[in-house]
């Protein structure tokens, strides 16, 4: 009995010991994970607090894209923080020291005793761009696996450690290749002081008085198309004054464009990074400047296409889409070399029938095209789908695939058939007899539907010249989605209905899909009137063209 009692006790102790070890084996990883999570969240809060209070444009990355060294401790780092304006790179533990020790790019000079027409170089040590050359000895910089060599954050010149001499530290910065595009900090401080003193004679201020100075402003929509806007913002801030670069998700174009009033008349160039919708948004803000009496400050507009269709960008020679294949330095060179042209802008007024005309007409501004029919239906279905699941539409390829799906669906369903029986069309007051159609498209520019030259079609028939600055609209009809697809691959011609200064379309019955520049809606019986509104000052890039573009260049 005694032996049985002692055996039971030992088993109980063993069971308790097993339970204790089991509990420890479960709780210990949980406690370690919780402690690590707490420390990580605490560290993130401290980093976020430094980011918020800092004058640097800090960003955190889990992996640098090239070999990087901390600018404080000089150790090799895989992850850490970098400044999107001056290019500093630091480890987490050195972030606070770097923030206190190093100055970022100054957008405006303060409290300086130097001449107001110059400023010294701003040198940053280490992490120089790959394949950069020393301005003194002309040999490659940044070749050693350590923190070495210097780079000026304004002119982008690089210098070896051993080539850095006192004269380079104190000499005036030339602002490098893009001196004609950069707004110097000393210029802004001088103009700011003159405005306080209510003086407006800016002509004698350097570089205002320089003949070829054409400051550029970059307006980027970080939500457009393939989400490249965030990367471009940082790259442009590195090359230009950060005050010239605006994120349109944080500041409206109308407010950003007020910087033009600090700059020479008729000299500013604006680079819009986004889709055709973003370009239209900026052009609307420029029209507001005209209403405010700021017409002499109106800038010329270039486009970096980040959207899905990018037909306006394609028409003006800036390409059908940007995916990082061209360095930002080349983009700025293209902006400098681009030629100024005019673009017609049109007023689209939609007046509903009935309701004793109590409803206010809808008014749109058109840059590209207006349409009723299958392509508007595709756009309407696409927008409805994107509003439900916006996270799926972050890629240009996915967007075009969804358009293809809805186009294929319409080929089978034919929701817009017998359009010619439902509408009346007038061109410059003359009624047009319509053949059997499913869609009508009114064009202002050469490209439509993501790269198709709709007015030219196959190019095998004579047709009147089409331009985007002649005050004329081209009106075509299509037999359906399949006909649209045939035109896009040059297997068919559109039904050319004519050219006109004024277009009037009457929808007599039923509800039909309509769109203006890719913004669709479902519309009941109404009258649509399209008249000329104004001209926009644009920039045309005459870069490399395809054979297709060369063949049709006469029509532009």
Coordinates of C-alpha atoms in Angstrom, one line a residue:
X1 CA 0.0 0.0 0.0
X2 CA 2.9 2.3 0.9
X3 CA 4.6 1.6 -2.4
X4 CA 1.4 2.3 -4.3
X5 CA 0.9 5.6 -2.5
X6 CA 4.5 6.7 -3.3
X7 CA 4.0 5.7 -6.9
X8 CA 0.8 7.7 -7.2
X9 CA 2.5 10.7 -5.7
X10 CA 5.5 10.5 -8.1
X11 CA 3.1 10.2 -11.0
X12 CA 1.2 13.3 -9.9
X13 CA 4.5 15.2 -9.6
X14 CA 5.4 14.0 -13.1
X15 CA 2.1 15.1 -14.4
X16 CA 2.4 18.6 -12.8
X17 CA 6.0 18.9 -14.1
X18 CA 4.7 17.9 -17.6
X19 CA 1.9 20.4 -17.4
X20 CA 4.3 23.1 -16.2
X21 CA 6.7 22.5 -19.1
X22 CA 3.8 22.4 -21.6
X23 CA 2.6 25.7 -20.2
X24 CA 6.0 27.2 -20.4
X25 CA 6.6 25.9 -24.0
X26 CA 3.3 27.6 -25.0
X27 CA 3.5 30.8 -23.1
X28 CA 7.2 31.6 -23.6
X29 CA 6.9 32.0 -27.5
X30 CA 3.8 34.0 -27.0
X31 CA 5.5 36.3 -24.4
X32 CA 8.6 36.7 -26.6
X33 CA 6.4 37.5 -29.7
X34 CA 4.4 40.0 -27.6
X35 CA 7.6 41.6 -26.3
X36 CA 9.1 41.9 -29.8
X37 CA 5.8 43.2 -31.1
X38 CA 5.7 45.8 -28.3
X39 CA 9.3 46.9 -28.9
X40 CA 8.7 47.1 -32.7
X41 CA 5.5 49.2 -32.3
X42 CA 7.4 51.4 -29.8
X43 CA 10.3 51.8 -32.2
X44 CA 7.8 52.6 -35.0
X45 CA 6.1 55.3 -32.9
X46 CA 9.5 56.9 -32.2
X47 CA 10.5 56.8 -35.9
X48 CA 7.1 58.2 -36.9
X49 CA 7.5 61.0 -34.4
X50 CA 10.9 61.9 -35.8
X51 CA 9.5 61.8 -39.3
X52 CA 6.7 64.1 -38.3
X53 CA 8.9 66.7 -36.7
X54 CA 11.8 66.6 -39.1
X55 CA 12.5 69.0 -42.0
X56 CA 13.8 66.0 -43.9
X57 CA 11.4 64.0 -46.2
X58 CA 12.1 60.7 -44.4
X59 CA 10.8 57.4 -45.7
X60 CA 11.4 53.9 -44.3
X61 CA 12.4 50.9 -46.4
X62 CA 13.0 47.3 -45.5
X63 CA 15.5 46.9 -48.3
X64 CA 17.6 49.5 -50.1
X65 CA 17.8 49.1 -53.9
X66 CA 21.6 49.4 -54.0
X67 CA 24.5 49.0 -51.6
X68 CA 24.0 51.7 -48.9
X69 CA 26.0 53.0 -45.9
X70 CA 24.7 54.9 -42.9
X71 CA 25.8 58.5 -43.1
X72 CA 26.4 58.7 -39.3
X73 CA 28.1 55.4 -38.3
X74 CA 29.4 54.5 -41.9
X75 CA 28.2 50.9 -41.5
X76 CA 26.7 48.9 -44.3
X77 CA 22.9 48.8 -44.0
X78 CA 20.2 46.8 -45.7
X79 CA 17.2 48.7 -44.3
X80 CA 16.6 52.0 -42.7
X81 CA 15.5 55.5 -43.5
X82 CA 16.3 57.7 -46.5
X83 CA 15.4 61.4 -47.3
X84 CA 13.5 61.8 -50.5
X85 CA 14.9 65.4 -51.0
X86 CA 18.6 65.3 -50.2
X87 CA 19.3 61.5 -50.4
X88 CA 20.6 60.9 -46.9
X89 CA 20.5 57.2 -45.8
X90 CA 20.7 56.1 -42.2
X91 CA 20.1 53.1 -40.0
X92 CA 17.3 53.1 -37.4
X93 CA 19.5 53.6 -34.5
X94 CA 21.3 56.6 -36.1
X95 CA 18.1 58.3 -37.4
X96 CA 17.8 60.8 -34.6
X97 CA 21.5 61.8 -34.8
X98 CA 21.3 62.2 -38.6
X99 CA 18.1 64.4 -38.2
X100 CA 19.9 66.7 -35.8
X101 CA 23.3 66.7 -37.6
X102 CA 22.5 67.1 -41.3
X103 CA 20.5 69.9 -43.0
X104 CA 18.0 69.0 -45.8
X105 CA 17.6 71.0 -49.0
X106 CA 16.4 74.5 -48.2
X107 CA 13.4 75.6 -50.3
X108 CA 14.0 79.2 -49.2
X109 CA 17.2 80.8 -47.8
X110 CA 16.9 82.4 -44.4
X111 CA 19.3 84.6 -42.5
X112 CA 22.2 84.6 -44.9
X113 CA 24.8 87.3 -45.4
X114 CA 25.7 86.1 -48.9
X115 CA 24.7 87.9 -52.1
X116 CA 21.1 87.2 -53.1
X117 CA 22.1 85.9 -56.5
X118 CA 24.2 82.8 -55.4
X119 CA 24.5 80.1 -52.8
X120 CA 27.2 77.5 -52.0
X121 CA 27.2 73.8 -52.8
X122 CA 25.3 71.5 -50.3
X123 CA 27.5 68.4 -50.1
X124 CA 26.3 65.0 -48.8
X125 CA 28.9 62.3 -48.1
X126 CA 28.4 58.8 -49.4
X127 CA 25.8 56.8 -51.4
X128 CA 26.6 58.6 -54.6
X129 CA 24.7 57.5 -57.8
X130 CA 26.1 54.6 -59.7
X131 CA 28.3 55.5 -62.7
X132 CA 28.8 59.1 -61.5
X133 CA 32.1 60.8 -62.3
X134 CA 34.2 63.2 -60.2
X135 CA 34.1 66.8 -61.5
X136 CA 37.8 67.2 -60.6
X137 CA 39.6 64.1 -61.9
X138 CA 36.8 62.8 -64.2
X139 CA 37.1 59.2 -62.7
X140 CA 34.2 57.1 -61.5
X141 CA 32.9 57.8 -57.9
X142 CA 31.5 55.5 -55.3
X143 CA 33.5 52.5 -56.4
X144 CA 34.8 51.6 -52.9
X145 CA 32.7 49.4 -50.6
X146 CA 32.4 52.0 -47.8
X147 CA 30.9 55.5 -47.1
X148 CA 32.9 57.6 -49.5
X149 CA 32.8 60.6 -51.9
X150 CA 30.5 63.6 -52.0
X151 CA 27.5 64.7 -53.9
X152 CA 25.9 68.2 -54.2
X153 CA 22.1 67.9 -53.7
X154 CA 21.5 70.8 -56.1
X155 CA 23.8 70.5 -59.1
X156 CA 24.3 66.7 -58.6
X157 CA 28.1 67.0 -59.0
X158 CA 30.1 64.3 -57.4
X159 CA 33.7 64.5 -56.0
X160 CA 36.1 62.0 -54.6
X161 CA 37.1 62.3 -50.9
X162 CA 40.7 63.0 -52.0
X163 CA 39.6 65.5 -54.7
X164 CA 37.5 67.6 -52.3
X165 CA 39.3 70.9 -51.6
X166 CA 38.4 74.0 -49.6
X167 CA 37.5 76.0 -52.7
X168 CA 34.8 73.4 -53.7
X169 CA 33.3 73.6 -50.2
X170 CA 32.8 77.4 -50.5
X171 CA 32.3 78.1 -54.3
X172 CA 28.9 79.0 -55.6
X173 CA 26.6 76.2 -56.9
X174 CA 25.8 76.3 -60.6
X175 CA 22.7 74.1 -60.2
X176 CA 24.1 71.8 -62.9
X177 CA 22.3 70.6 -66.1
X178 CA 18.8 71.7 -64.9
X179 CA 19.7 75.2 -63.8
X180 CA 17.0 76.6 -66.3
X181 CA 14.3 74.4 -64.6
X182 CA 15.2 74.8 -60.9
X183 CA 13.8 77.6 -58.7
X184 CA 16.8 78.6 -56.5
X185 CA 16.1 79.1 -52.7
X186 CA 17.7 82.6 -52.8
X187 CA 15.1 83.6 -55.5
X188 CA 12.2 82.6 -53.4
X189 CA 13.6 84.4 -50.3
X190 CA 14.1 87.6 -52.4
X191 CA 10.6 87.5 -53.9
X192 CA 9.1 86.8 -50.5
X193 CA 10.8 89.9 -49.1
X194 CA 9.8 92.0 -52.0
X195 CA 6.1 90.9 -51.6
X196 CA 6.2 92.0 -47.9
X197 CA 7.5 95.4 -49.1
X198 CA 4.7 95.4 -51.8
X199 CA 7.3 95.7 -54.6
X200 CA 6.5 93.9 -57.9
X201 CA 9.5 94.7 -60.0
X202 CA 10.9 91.1 -60.2
X203 CA 12.7 91.7 -63.5
X204 CA 16.0 92.4 -61.9
X205 CA 16.0 89.4 -59.6
X206 CA 18.3 86.5 -60.6
X207 CA 17.5 84.2 -62.3
X208 CA 14.2 86.0 -63.3
X209 CA 16.3 88.2 -65.6
X210 CA 18.1 85.3 -67.2
X211 CA 16.9 84.8 -70.8
X212 CA 16.4 81.0 -70.9
X213 CA 15.1 80.4 -67.4
X214 CA 11.9 78.3 -67.7
X215 CA 11.1 76.9 -64.2
X216 CA 9.1 73.7 -64.1
X217 CA 6.5 72.5 -61.7
X218 CA 5.7 68.8 -61.2
X219 CA 2.1 67.9 -60.3
X220 CA 1.8 64.1 -59.6
X221 CA -1.3 62.1 -58.9
X222 CA -0.1 59.2 -56.7
X223 CA -3.4 57.3 -57.3
X224 CA -3.2 57.2 -61.1
X225 CA -2.8 54.0 -63.1
X226 CA 0.2 51.9 -62.1
X227 CA 0.9 53.8 -58.8
X228 CA 4.3 55.1 -59.9
X229 CA 3.5 58.7 -58.7
X230 CA 5.0 58.1 -55.2
X231 CA 8.4 57.0 -56.7
X232 CA 8.4 59.9 -59.2
X233 CA 7.7 62.5 -56.5
X234 CA 10.9 61.5 -54.7
X235 CA 13.0 61.4 -57.8
X236 CA 11.9 64.9 -58.9
X237 CA 12.4 66.3 -55.4
X238 CA 16.1 65.1 -55.6
X239 CA 16.7 66.9 -58.9
X240 CA 14.6 70.1 -58.3
X241 CA 13.7 72.4 -55.5
X242 CA 11.1 70.4 -53.4
X243 CA 8.8 73.4 -53.5
X244 CA 8.3 72.7 -57.2
X245 CA 7.0 69.2 -56.7
X246 CA 3.3 68.7 -55.6
X247 CA 1.3 65.6 -54.6
X248 CA -2.2 66.1 -56.0
X249 CA -3.6 63.7 -53.4
X250 CA -2.6 66.3 -50.7
X251 CA -2.9 69.6 -52.5
X252 CA -5.4 70.8 -55.2
X253 CA -4.0 71.9 -58.5
X254 CA -5.6 75.4 -58.1
X255 CA -3.5 76.0 -54.9
X256 CA -0.3 74.5 -56.3
X257 CA -0.5 76.7 -59.4
X258 CA -0.4 79.9 -57.4
X259 CA 3.4 79.4 -57.3
X260 CA 3.2 80.6 -61.0
X261 CA 2.5 84.1 -59.7
X262 CA 6.0 84.2 -58.1
X263 CA 7.6 83.3 -61.4
X264 CA 8.2 85.0 -64.8
X265 CA 5.2 85.6 -67.0
X266 CA 4.6 83.0 -69.8
X267 CA 7.8 81.1 -68.9
X268 CA 6.5 78.4 -66.4
X269 CA 6.2 74.8 -67.6
X270 CA 4.0 72.3 -65.7
X271 CA 4.6 68.5 -65.9
X272 CA 1.5 66.6 -65.0
X273 CA 2.2 63.0 -63.9
X274 CA -1.1 61.1 -64.2
X275 CA -3.8 60.0 -66.6
X276 CA -6.0 62.1 -68.9
X277 CA -8.4 62.8 -66.0
X278 CA -5.6 64.3 -64.0
X279 CA -4.6 66.5 -66.9
X280 CA -8.2 67.7 -67.3
X281 CA -8.2 68.5 -63.5
X282 CA -5.1 70.7 -63.9
X283 CA -6.4 72.4 -67.1
X284 CA -9.6 73.3 -65.2
X285 CA -7.5 74.9 -62.5
X286 CA -5.6 76.9 -65.2
X287 CA -9.0 78.1 -66.5
X288 CA -9.8 79.3 -62.9
X289 CA -6.5 81.4 -63.1
X290 CA -7.9 83.1 -66.2
X291 CA -11.1 84.0 -64.3
X292 CA -9.0 85.4 -61.5
X293 CA -7.2 87.7 -63.9
X294 CA -3.9 85.8 -63.8
X295 CA -3.8 85.1 -67.5
X296 CA -0.2 86.3 -67.9
X297 CA 1.0 83.6 -65.5
X298 CA -0.7 80.7 -67.4
X299 CA 1.9 77.8 -67.7
X300 CA 2.4 75.4 -70.6
X301 CA 1.5 71.8 -69.8
X302 CA 3.5 68.6 -70.5
X303 CA 2.3 65.1 -69.6
X304 CA 3.9 62.0 -68.1
X305 CA 1.3 59.3 -68.7
X306 CA 0.5 57.2 -65.7
X307 CA -3.2 56.4 -66.4
X308 CA -4.9 53.6 -68.4
X309 CA -5.9 55.2 -71.7
X310 CA -3.5 58.2 -72.0
X311 CA -5.0 59.2 -75.4
X312 CA -4.2 63.0 -74.9
X313 CA -0.7 62.2 -73.9
X314 CA -0.3 60.0 -77.0
X315 CA -1.7 62.7 -79.2
X316 CA 0.8 65.2 -77.9
X317 CA 3.8 62.9 -78.3
X318 CA 4.4 61.9 -74.7
X319 CA 3.6 58.2 -75.2
X320 CA 0.9 55.8 -74.4
X321 CA 2.1 55.0 -70.8
X322 CA 5.1 55.3 -68.5
X323 CA 6.5 52.4 -66.5
X324 CA 9.9 53.7 -65.4
X325 CA 11.7 52.9 -68.6
X326 CA 12.9 56.5 -69.1
X327 CA 15.0 58.1 -66.3
X328 CA 13.6 61.3 -64.8
X329 CA 16.6 63.2 -66.1
X330 CA 15.6 62.5 -69.7
X331 CA 12.0 63.4 -68.9
X332 CA 13.2 66.9 -67.7
X333 CA 15.3 67.2 -70.9
X334 CA 12.2 66.4 -73.0
X335 CA 10.2 69.1 -71.1
X336 CA 12.9 71.6 -71.8
X337 CA 13.0 70.8 -75.5
X338 CA 9.2 70.5 -76.1
X339 CA 7.4 72.9 -78.4
X340 CA 4.4 75.0 -77.4
X341 CA 1.0 74.3 -79.1
X342 CA -2.7 74.9 -78.5
X343 CA -5.4 72.4 -77.6
X344 CA -9.1 73.1 -78.2
X345 CA -11.3 72.6 -75.1
X346 CA -15.0 72.2 -75.5
X347 CA -18.1 72.8 -73.4
X348 CA -20.5 69.8 -73.2
X349 CA -24.0 70.8 -72.0
X350 CA -26.5 68.1 -71.2
X351 CA -30.1 69.4 -70.8
X352 CA -32.7 66.8 -69.6
X353 CA -36.1 66.6 -71.3
X354 CA -39.2 67.2 -69.3
X355 CA -39.5 68.3 -65.6
X356 CA -40.6 71.7 -67.0
X357 CA -36.8 72.5 -67.4
X358 CA -36.4 73.0 -63.7
X359 CA -33.3 70.9 -63.5
X360 CA -30.0 72.7 -64.0
X361 CA -28.2 71.4 -67.2
X362 CA -25.1 69.3 -66.6
X363 CA -21.9 71.0 -67.9
X364 CA -18.7 69.2 -68.6
X365 CA -15.4 70.3 -70.2
X366 CA -14.1 68.0 -72.9
X367 CA -10.5 67.7 -74.0
X368 CA -10.5 64.3 -75.7
X369 CA -13.9 63.0 -76.8
X370 CA -17.6 62.5 -76.1
X371 CA -19.4 59.3 -76.9
X372 CA -22.7 57.5 -76.6
X373 CA -22.9 53.8 -77.1
X374 CA -20.8 50.6 -76.5
X375 CA -17.5 52.3 -75.5
X376 CA -19.4 54.5 -73.0
X377 CA -21.1 51.3 -71.7
X378 CA -17.7 49.6 -71.2
X379 CA -16.4 52.6 -69.3
X380 CA -19.6 52.7 -67.1
X381 CA -19.2 49.0 -66.2
X382 CA -15.5 49.4 -65.6
X383 CA -16.1 52.4 -63.2
X384 CA -18.9 50.5 -61.3
X385 CA -16.6 47.5 -60.9
X386 CA -13.7 49.7 -59.7
X387 CA -15.8 51.5 -57.1
X388 CA -16.7 48.1 -55.6
X389 CA -13.2 46.7 -55.4
X390 CA -10.7 49.6 -56.0
X391 CA -7.7 47.5 -54.7
X392 CA -7.9 45.2 -57.8
X393 CA -7.4 48.1 -60.2
X394 CA -3.8 49.1 -59.5
X395 CA -2.3 47.8 -62.7
X396 CA -2.7 49.2 -66.3
X397 CA -2.8 45.6 -67.6
X398 CA -5.6 44.6 -65.3
X399 CA -7.6 47.7 -66.2
X400 CA -7.3 46.9 -69.9
X401 CA -8.2 43.3 -69.3
X402 CA -11.4 44.4 -67.6
X403 CA -12.2 46.7 -70.5
X404 CA -11.7 43.7 -72.9
X405 CA -14.0 41.6 -70.8
X406 CA -16.9 44.1 -70.9
X407 CA -16.2 44.7 -74.6
X408 CA -16.5 41.0 -75.4
X409 CA -19.7 40.8 -73.3
X410 CA -21.3 43.7 -75.2
X411 CA -20.5 41.9 -78.5
X412 CA -22.9 39.1 -77.4
X413 CA -25.6 41.2 -75.6
X414 CA -25.7 44.4 -77.9
X415 CA -27.3 46.6 -75.3
X416 CA -26.9 49.7 -77.5
X417 CA -28.4 48.5 -80.8
X418 CA -30.7 50.7 -83.0
X419 CA -29.1 53.9 -81.6
X420 CA -29.9 55.6 -84.9
X421 CA -33.6 55.3 -84.1
X422 CA -33.2 56.8 -80.6
X423 CA -31.1 59.8 -81.5
X424 CA -31.0 62.8 -83.8
X425 CA -27.6 64.4 -84.8
X426 CA -27.0 67.9 -86.0
X427 CA -23.6 69.2 -87.2
X428 CA -23.4 73.1 -87.4
X429 CA -27.2 73.1 -87.5
X430 CA -27.6 70.6 -90.3
X431 CA -29.4 67.4 -89.5
X432 CA -27.4 64.2 -90.5
X433 CA -29.2 61.1 -91.7
X434 CA -27.8 58.2 -89.6
X435 CA -27.2 54.7 -90.9
X436 CA -27.7 51.7 -88.6
X437 CA -25.4 52.4 -85.7
X438 CA -24.8 51.4 -82.1
X439 CA -22.5 54.3 -81.1
X440 CA -21.5 57.9 -81.9
X441 CA -18.1 59.3 -81.0
X442 CA -17.2 63.0 -81.1
X443 CA -13.4 63.5 -81.3
X444 CA -11.2 66.4 -80.5
X445 CA -7.8 64.6 -80.6
X446 CA -6.2 62.0 -82.8
X447 CA -6.2 59.0 -80.5
X448 CA -9.1 57.2 -78.9
X449 CA -9.7 54.0 -76.9
X450 CA -6.1 53.6 -75.5
X451 CA -4.1 54.2 -78.7
X452 CA -6.5 53.8 -81.7
X453 CA -6.5 56.5 -84.4
X454 CA -10.2 56.3 -84.9
X455 CA -10.8 59.0 -87.5
X456 CA -8.1 57.6 -89.9
X457 CA -9.2 54.0 -89.5
X458 CA -7.3 51.7 -91.9
X459 CA -5.9 54.8 -93.7
X460 CA -7.0 53.4 -97.1
X461 CA -9.7 56.1 -97.8
X462 CA -9.4 59.9 -98.3
X463 CA -10.5 61.8 -95.3
X464 CA -10.3 65.5 -94.2
X465 CA -7.4 66.5 -92.1
X466 CA -8.0 66.4 -88.3
X467 CA -6.2 68.6 -85.8
X468 CA -6.6 69.3 -82.1
X469 CA -6.3 73.1 -82.5
X470 CA -8.5 74.0 -85.5
X471 CA -11.8 74.5 -83.7
X472 CA -13.3 71.5 -85.4
X473 CA -14.7 68.2 -84.0
X474 CA -14.6 64.9 -85.9
X475 CA -17.8 62.8 -85.6
X476 CA -17.9 59.1 -86.3
X477 CA -20.2 56.2 -85.9
X478 CA -19.6 52.6 -84.9
X479 CA -21.7 49.4 -85.5
X480 CA -20.8 47.9 -82.1
X481 CA -18.1 46.6 -79.8
X482 CA -16.8 44.2 -82.5
X483 CA -16.6 47.0 -85.0
X484 CA -14.6 49.1 -82.5
X485 CA -12.1 46.2 -82.0
X486 CA -11.8 45.8 -85.8
X487 CA -10.9 49.5 -86.1
X488 CA -8.3 49.2 -83.3
X489 CA -6.4 46.6 -85.2
X490 CA -6.9 48.4 -88.6
X491 CA -9.3 45.8 -90.1
X492 CA -12.1 48.3 -90.6
X493 CA -12.9 52.0 -91.0
X494 CA -15.3 54.0 -88.9
X495 CA -18.5 55.6 -90.3
X496 CA -17.3 59.1 -90.8
X497 CA -20.3 61.4 -90.2
X498 CA -18.5 64.7 -90.7
X499 CA -16.6 67.6 -89.0
X500 CA -18.3 70.6 -87.3
X501 CA -17.7 73.6 -85.0
X502 CA -20.9 72.8 -83.1
X503 CA -22.5 69.4 -82.4
X504 CA -26.0 68.8 -81.2
X505 CA -27.3 65.3 -80.3
X506 CA -30.9 64.7 -79.1
X507 CA -31.7 61.4 -77.3
X508 CA -35.4 61.0 -77.9
X509 CA -36.1 57.9 -75.8
X510 CA -34.8 55.3 -73.4
X511 CA -31.7 55.5 -71.2
X512 CA -28.2 55.3 -72.8
X513 CA -24.6 55.2 -71.5
X514 CA -22.6 58.4 -72.2
X515 CA -19.1 59.5 -71.4
X516 CA -16.9 62.6 -71.5
X517 CA -13.1 61.9 -71.4
X518 CA -13.6 58.6 -69.7
X519 CA -16.1 59.8 -67.1
X520 CA -19.3 57.8 -67.8
X521 CA -22.9 58.0 -66.6
X522 CA -26.3 56.6 -67.6
X523 CA -28.5 59.3 -69.3
X524 CA -32.2 59.5 -70.0
X525 CA -33.8 61.6 -72.8
X526 CA -31.9 64.8 -73.2
X527 CA -30.2 67.3 -75.6
X528 CA -26.4 67.3 -75.7
X529 CA -24.8 70.5 -77.1
X530 CA -21.0 70.7 -77.7
X531 CA -19.5 74.1 -78.4
X532 CA -15.9 75.6 -78.3
X533 CA -14.9 76.8 -74.9
X534 CA -11.2 77.9 -74.9
X535 CA -7.7 76.9 -75.8
X536 CA -5.1 75.3 -73.5
X537 CA -1.4 75.9 -73.8
X538 CA 0.2 72.5 -74.1
X539 CA 3.7 71.2 -74.8
X540 CA 4.3 68.8 -77.8
X541 CA 7.2 66.3 -77.6
X542 CA 8.5 65.4 -81.1
X543 CA 10.4 62.3 -79.9
X544 CA 10.7 58.9 -81.6
X545 CA 7.6 57.9 -83.6
X546 CA 6.4 54.6 -84.8
X547 CA 5.8 53.9 -88.4
X548 CA 2.1 54.1 -87.7
X549 CA 2.6 57.6 -86.3
X550 CA 4.7 58.7 -89.2
X551 CA 2.1 57.5 -91.7
X552 CA -0.7 59.5 -90.0
X553 CA 1.4 62.6 -88.9
X554 CA -0.2 64.7 -91.7
X555 CA -3.6 64.3 -90.0
X556 CA -2.3 65.9 -86.8

